[in-house]
Every structure is written in structure tokens, then in C-alpha cells.
Short mmCIF file of C-alpha atoms in Angstrom, two decimals:
data_model
loop_
_atom_site.label_atom_id
_atom_site.label_comp_id
_atom_site.label_asym_id
_atom_site.label_seq_id
_atom_site.Cartn_x
_atom_site.Cartn_y
_atom_site.Cartn_z
CA MET A 1 0.00 0.00 0.00
CA THR A 2 1.23 3.51 -0.76
CA ARG A 3 2.39 5.67 2.16
CA LEU A 4 3.94 9.11 2.56
CA ILE A 5 7.34 9.66 4.19
CA THR A 6 8.88 12.65 5.95
CA SER A 7 11.79 14.81 4.81
CA LYS A 8 14.10 12.95 7.22
CA GLU A 9 13.07 9.61 5.72
CA ILE A 10 13.65 11.00 2.21
CA VAL A 11 17.30 11.70 3.04
CA SER A 12 17.79 8.27 4.62
CA ASN A 13 16.54 6.56 1.46
CA LEU A 14 18.35 8.66 -1.17
CA ARG A 15 21.41 6.99 -2.68
CA VAL A 16 24.07 8.61 -4.86
CA GLY A 17 24.31 6.68 -8.12
CA VAL A 18 20.78 5.25 -8.01
CA SER A 19 19.16 5.32 -11.45
CA GLY A 20 15.53 6.13 -12.06
CA ILE A 21 13.06 7.81 -14.38
CA LEU A 22 12.14 11.51 -14.38
CA GLN A 23 8.80 12.29 -15.99
CA PHE A 24 6.72 15.37 -16.72
CA SER A 25 3.00 14.77 -16.90
CA GLU A 26 -0.25 16.48 -17.66
CA LYS A 27 -3.90 15.56 -17.29
CA TYR A 28 -4.50 11.80 -17.21
CA LYS A 29 -0.75 11.25 -16.69
CA GLN A 30 -0.07 11.50 -20.42
CA VAL A 31 3.70 11.61 -20.27
CA LYS A 32 5.42 14.32 -22.31
CA ILE A 33 8.99 13.39 -21.33
CA ARG A 34 10.44 10.26 -19.74
CA GLN A 35 14.08 10.95 -18.96
CA PRO A 36 16.44 8.35 -17.42
CA ALA A 37 18.46 10.11 -14.70
CA THR A 38 20.85 9.27 -11.85
CA ILE A 39 21.00 10.83 -8.39
CA LEU A 40 24.18 12.89 -7.89
CA GLY A 41 23.48 14.60 -4.58
CA TRP A 42 21.09 16.80 -2.60
CA LYS A 43 20.66 19.71 -0.22
CA PRO A 44 18.09 18.56 2.38
CA GLY A 45 14.99 20.71 2.38
CA GLU A 46 16.07 22.59 -0.75
CA ARG A 47 16.74 20.49 -3.85
CA PHE A 48 18.37 17.39 -5.28
CA LEU A 49 20.62 16.96 -8.30
CA LEU A 50 20.24 14.49 -11.17
CA ASP A 51 22.57 13.49 -13.99
CA ALA A 52 20.52 13.21 -17.19
CA GLY A 53 23.35 11.97 -19.41
CA THR A 54 24.74 13.31 -22.67
CA PRO A 55 22.46 16.00 -24.12
CA THR A 56 20.99 16.09 -27.58
CA TYR A 57 19.66 19.31 -29.04
CA GLN A 58 16.08 18.04 -29.13
CA ASN A 59 16.00 16.65 -25.59
CA SER A 60 17.74 19.65 -24.04
CA ALA A 61 15.33 22.04 -25.74
CA ARG A 62 12.36 20.05 -24.47
CA LEU A 63 13.66 19.96 -20.89
CA HIS A 64 14.02 23.76 -20.87
CA GLU A 65 10.34 23.97 -21.80
CA PHE A 66 9.49 22.42 -18.44
CA LEU A 67 11.43 24.74 -16.14
CA HIS A 68 9.44 25.28 -12.92
CA GLU A 69 6.92 22.62 -13.97
CA ARG A 70 5.91 19.73 -11.74
CA CYS A 71 7.74 16.47 -12.27
CA ILE A 72 8.06 13.03 -10.67
CA TYR A 73 11.30 11.13 -10.14
CA ARG A 74 10.87 7.39 -9.62
CA TYR A 75 13.55 5.03 -8.33
CA ILE A 76 13.93 1.79 -6.37
CA VAL A 77 15.80 1.22 -3.09
CA ASN A 78 15.58 -1.84 -0.84
CA HIS A 79 12.69 -3.41 -2.77
CA CYS A 80 10.52 -0.28 -2.45
CA ALA A 81 9.60 2.12 -5.25
CA TYR A 82 9.80 5.84 -4.47
CA ALA A 83 8.00 8.65 -6.31
CA LEU A 84 9.38 12.13 -5.51
CA GLU A 85 7.18 15.00 -6.65
CA GLY A 86 8.96 18.31 -7.19
CA ARG A 87 9.61 21.04 -9.75
CA LEU A 88 12.39 21.38 -12.30
CA LEU A 89 14.47 24.33 -11.06
CA ASP A 90 17.41 24.37 -13.45
CA VAL A 91 18.97 22.60 -16.45
CA SER A 92 22.69 22.97 -17.15
CA VAL A 93 25.38 21.23 -19.18
CA GLN A 94 28.77 20.63 -17.57
CA MET A 95 31.59 18.61 -19.12
CA GLY A 96 29.22 17.23 -21.72
CA ARG A 97 26.62 16.01 -19.19
CA ARG A 98 23.21 17.44 -18.34
CA SER A 99 22.56 18.32 -14.70
CA LEU A 100 19.02 18.83 -13.43
CA TRP A 101 18.15 20.53 -10.14
CA ILE A 102 14.78 19.39 -8.76
CA GLY A 103 13.02 21.20 -5.94
CA TRP A 104 12.89 19.32 -2.64
CA PRO A 105 9.65 17.29 -2.60
CA ASN A 106 6.92 18.21 -0.13
CA HIS A 107 6.08 14.54 0.11
CA VAL A 108 7.15 11.23 -1.36
CA HIS A 109 4.99 8.23 -2.22
CA VAL A 110 6.45 4.84 -1.28
CA TYR A 111 5.00 1.53 -2.36
CA PRO A 112 6.18 -2.08 -2.66
CA TYR A 113 8.11 -2.62 -5.89
CA ARG A 114 6.13 -4.46 -8.55
CA SER A 115 8.38 -6.85 -10.43
CA GLU A 116 5.85 -7.97 -13.02
CA SER A 117 5.91 -6.45 -16.47
CA ARG A 118 3.30 -3.86 -17.31
CA MET A 119 2.45 -1.88 -20.40
CA GLU A 120 1.77 1.81 -20.68
CA VAL A 121 -1.49 2.36 -22.50
CA GLU A 122 -4.21 4.93 -23.04
CA LEU A 123 -7.34 2.79 -22.92
CA PRO A 124 -10.78 4.39 -22.47
CA CYS A 125 -12.52 2.61 -19.62
CA ASN A 126 -16.03 2.56 -18.17
CA VAL A 127 -15.95 2.32 -14.38
CA GLN A 128 -18.75 1.20 -12.10
CA ALA A 129 -18.43 1.35 -8.31
CA ILE A 130 -19.69 -1.64 -6.33
CA GLY A 131 -21.07 -1.34 -2.81
CA MET A 132 -20.81 2.44 -2.36
CA THR A 133 -22.99 5.52 -2.72
CA GLY A 134 -23.79 6.00 -6.36
CA ALA A 135 -23.30 2.31 -7.15
CA GLY A 136 -24.65 1.55 -10.58
CA GLU A 137 -23.55 4.88 -12.03
CA VAL A 138 -20.97 4.53 -14.78
CA PHE A 139 -17.94 6.84 -14.83
CA HIS A 140 -15.57 7.35 -17.75
CA GLY A 141 -11.83 7.13 -17.16
CA GLN A 142 -8.63 5.96 -18.78
CA ILE A 143 -6.32 3.04 -18.02
CA LEU A 144 -2.75 4.36 -17.98
CA ASP A 145 -0.76 1.17 -17.43
CA LEU A 146 -1.86 -2.44 -17.40
CA SER A 147 -0.55 -5.82 -16.26
CA THR A 148 -2.03 -9.26 -15.64
CA ILE A 149 -2.70 -8.45 -11.98
CA GLY A 150 -3.71 -4.80 -11.98
CA CYS A 151 -3.71 -1.39 -13.60
CA CYS A 152 -3.29 2.34 -13.05
CA LEU A 153 -6.59 4.13 -13.61
CA GLY A 154 -7.08 7.87 -14.21
CA LEU A 155 -10.44 9.44 -13.34
CA PRO A 156 -11.32 13.12 -13.91
CA ALA A 157 -11.75 14.75 -10.49
CA THR A 158 -14.28 17.21 -11.91
CA ASP A 159 -16.72 14.42 -12.78
CA VAL A 160 -15.97 11.59 -10.36
CA PRO A 161 -16.05 11.64 -6.53
CA ARG A 162 -12.84 10.48 -4.85
CA ILE A 163 -12.93 6.69 -4.52
CA GLY A 164 -11.63 5.31 -1.25
CA VAL A 165 -8.95 2.67 -0.75
CA GLY A 166 -10.44 -0.79 -0.49
CA LYS A 167 -13.46 -0.08 -2.69
CA THR A 168 -14.36 -2.52 -5.46
CA LEU A 169 -14.73 -1.37 -9.06
CA LEU A 170 -15.98 -3.03 -12.21
CA LEU A 171 -13.88 -1.98 -15.22
CA SER A 172 -14.95 -2.41 -18.84
CA PHE A 173 -12.39 -1.84 -21.62
CA HIS A 174 -11.05 -3.23 -24.89
CA VAL A 175 -7.71 -5.02 -24.89
CA GLY A 176 -5.65 -6.54 -27.73
CA ASP A 177 -7.54 -8.49 -30.36
CA LEU A 178 -10.44 -9.51 -28.14
CA PRO A 179 -13.65 -8.68 -30.04
CA ALA A 180 -15.71 -7.46 -27.08
CA PRO A 181 -14.95 -5.22 -24.09
CA CYS A 182 -13.65 -7.20 -21.15
CA ALA A 183 -15.21 -6.85 -17.71
CA VAL A 184 -12.68 -6.98 -14.88
CA GLU A 185 -13.33 -6.55 -11.18
CA GLY A 186 -10.66 -4.93 -9.04
CA ARG A 187 -9.97 -3.39 -5.63
CA VAL A 188 -8.56 0.11 -5.11
CA ARG A 189 -5.12 -0.23 -3.46
CA HIS A 190 -4.15 3.44 -3.41
CA VAL A 191 -5.39 6.82 -4.68
CA ARG A 192 -3.32 9.90 -5.48
CA ASP A 193 -4.60 13.24 -6.74
CA TYR A 194 -2.55 14.75 -9.55
CA ASP A 195 -3.74 18.08 -10.95
CA SER A 196 -7.38 17.46 -11.88
CA THR A 197 -7.14 13.67 -11.92
CA HIS A 198 -7.61 10.88 -9.39
CA ILE A 199 -4.83 8.32 -10.05
CA CYS A 200 -5.97 4.93 -8.70
CA GLY A 201 -3.89 1.79 -8.33
CA ILE A 202 -6.18 -1.18 -8.98
CA GLU A 203 -5.49 -4.81 -8.03
CA PHE A 204 -7.59 -7.22 -10.09
CA SER A 205 -9.71 -9.61 -8.04
CA ALA A 206 -11.64 -11.27 -10.87
CA ILE A 207 -10.29 -11.37 -14.42
CA PRO A 208 -11.49 -13.71 -17.22
CA GLU A 209 -8.95 -16.32 -18.39
CA GLU A 210 -9.08 -15.10 -22.00
CA VAL A 211 -8.15 -11.58 -20.86
CA THR A 212 -5.20 -12.88 -18.85
CA ALA A 213 -4.02 -14.89 -21.86
CA GLU A 214 -4.28 -11.85 -24.15
CA LEU A 215 -2.31 -9.70 -21.70
CA HIS A 216 0.43 -12.33 -21.42
CA SER A 217 0.67 -12.34 -25.22
CA LEU A 218 0.90 -8.55 -25.44
CA LEU A 219 3.52 -8.33 -22.69
CA ALA A 220 5.65 -11.01 -24.30
CA ASN A 221 5.65 -9.48 -27.77
CA ASN A 222 6.13 -5.78 -27.15
CA PRO A 223 9.73 -4.75 -26.30
CA HIS A 224 8.63 -1.50 -24.64
CA PHE A 225 6.49 -3.17 -21.99
CA PRO A 226 8.95 -4.66 -19.42
CA ASN A 227 9.38 -2.59 -16.28
CA GLU A 228 11.61 0.38 -17.16
CA LEU A 229 13.20 0.84 -13.74
CA GLU A 230 14.20 -2.82 -13.54
CA ALA A 231 15.83 -2.53 -16.96
CA LEU A 232 17.91 0.42 -15.73
CA ARG A 233 19.02 -1.51 -12.67
CA SER A 234 20.00 -4.50 -14.79
CA ARG A 235 22.12 -2.39 -17.17
CA LYS A 236 23.90 -0.73 -14.28
CA SER A 237 24.85 -4.08 -12.67
CA GLU A 238 26.36 -5.46 -15.90
#
């Protein structure tokens, strides 16, 4: 389950040389930039420094577009995944390497690391709440990443009341080559508000066998689907 940690805990879990992914997002978590980056150091309570590798003209120009914008840096330490939310304060190039200063996060989300592969998608999804006020009403959202055991679901905060942890949802969406929408039941494991969107982590509790088989096929045949952070860790250990 996701939890928040204090500034003191942030420092104790930062590691120089740890690789992760920096991303800039907008509504529905539609990622504009996903930048591999490595922790170089930090000034507690102020900012932390990332090495974003050798610059290219296109990537450097895009990063400058996001100065002072919100961003999330994700990395793994001791079998836990950390998501630091801050703002891009500065982009500089020194000795042929890009350095990024990120504002010290007000809070950090920590959750158990998921080792299974998952795919980033943008799947329209009909959502029906089970056993809560308004049950039977259908909401419209978007699945943002998907695996055989769960998904990340985005719901517009302007149209949908905040759904509590532990609630059960019925999701209906198209996947792969299956001819009809699949109906999957899942439980809300965590909820995070990002801009005007509720970001919900869903653990599937009832999924048809044909849907599981289709997801296994998609995950096995698309090279972009394996977990990106695990791939970074593997390359660094080689």
C-alpha cells in the first residue's frame, strides 16, 4: 500500500548513483517526457541533483520547456519504489553532461516494488463502483498502465467523486484483439490526486482467463512493456 514519508526519511533513502526515471505529466498522466536520470546529490529541504546523461539538441530544448513545472522522479531502493514529486528548477550542461536541479519534494509516495511487467497504454474505460454511494452509475476514465494483476486508472476529479482505498470497481475496456470489451473486477489499493485527476492503483480480483491470456501475449511481444526501472538496474549491474 502507498504511504507518505517525511523529509528525514527522504534523506535516509536517497542513494548517490541510483538510477531512475524523471517524468513530466499532464492531465491523465499523459507523459510528455520520460528521462532516465541518476541521483548525484542533494541539499536537504532545498533540492536534489540528477545526472541526465549526454544531451541532444532536441531533448535539451524540451527539458528547458518544463522549467518550474511539476515532475516526478521514480527510483527503487531496498525493494521499495519511491516517487518524488517536485519542480524542475534548473537545467545545465557541464563537461558534456546534463545536470538537473529538482526542488525538494513536499512529500514522497512509497509503495512495494512491482516486479511484473506492465504496459503503458491509453485505454478508455467505463468504471462502475460496487457497494458504495452512487453504485450503478458509470464513470468514464482511462487506463494508464496495465498488467495481468492490476492497472493504473485515471479518473477526472471534476466528474468523479474520490474513490476510497479498499473499494471494489468493475472496469470495462477493450484489450488486444479480443472482439468485445472485457469486464474486470478490481480493488482500489491506493489513490493519489494529480492536478485534476484521481490516479488509482487497482489490483484485479476477478479477471477472465481469456483476458489474462491476451495480456500475457501482449507483454511477451512488445519490447517496450517490461518494467523500465528494472531494466535500468540491470544495465547498471552489468
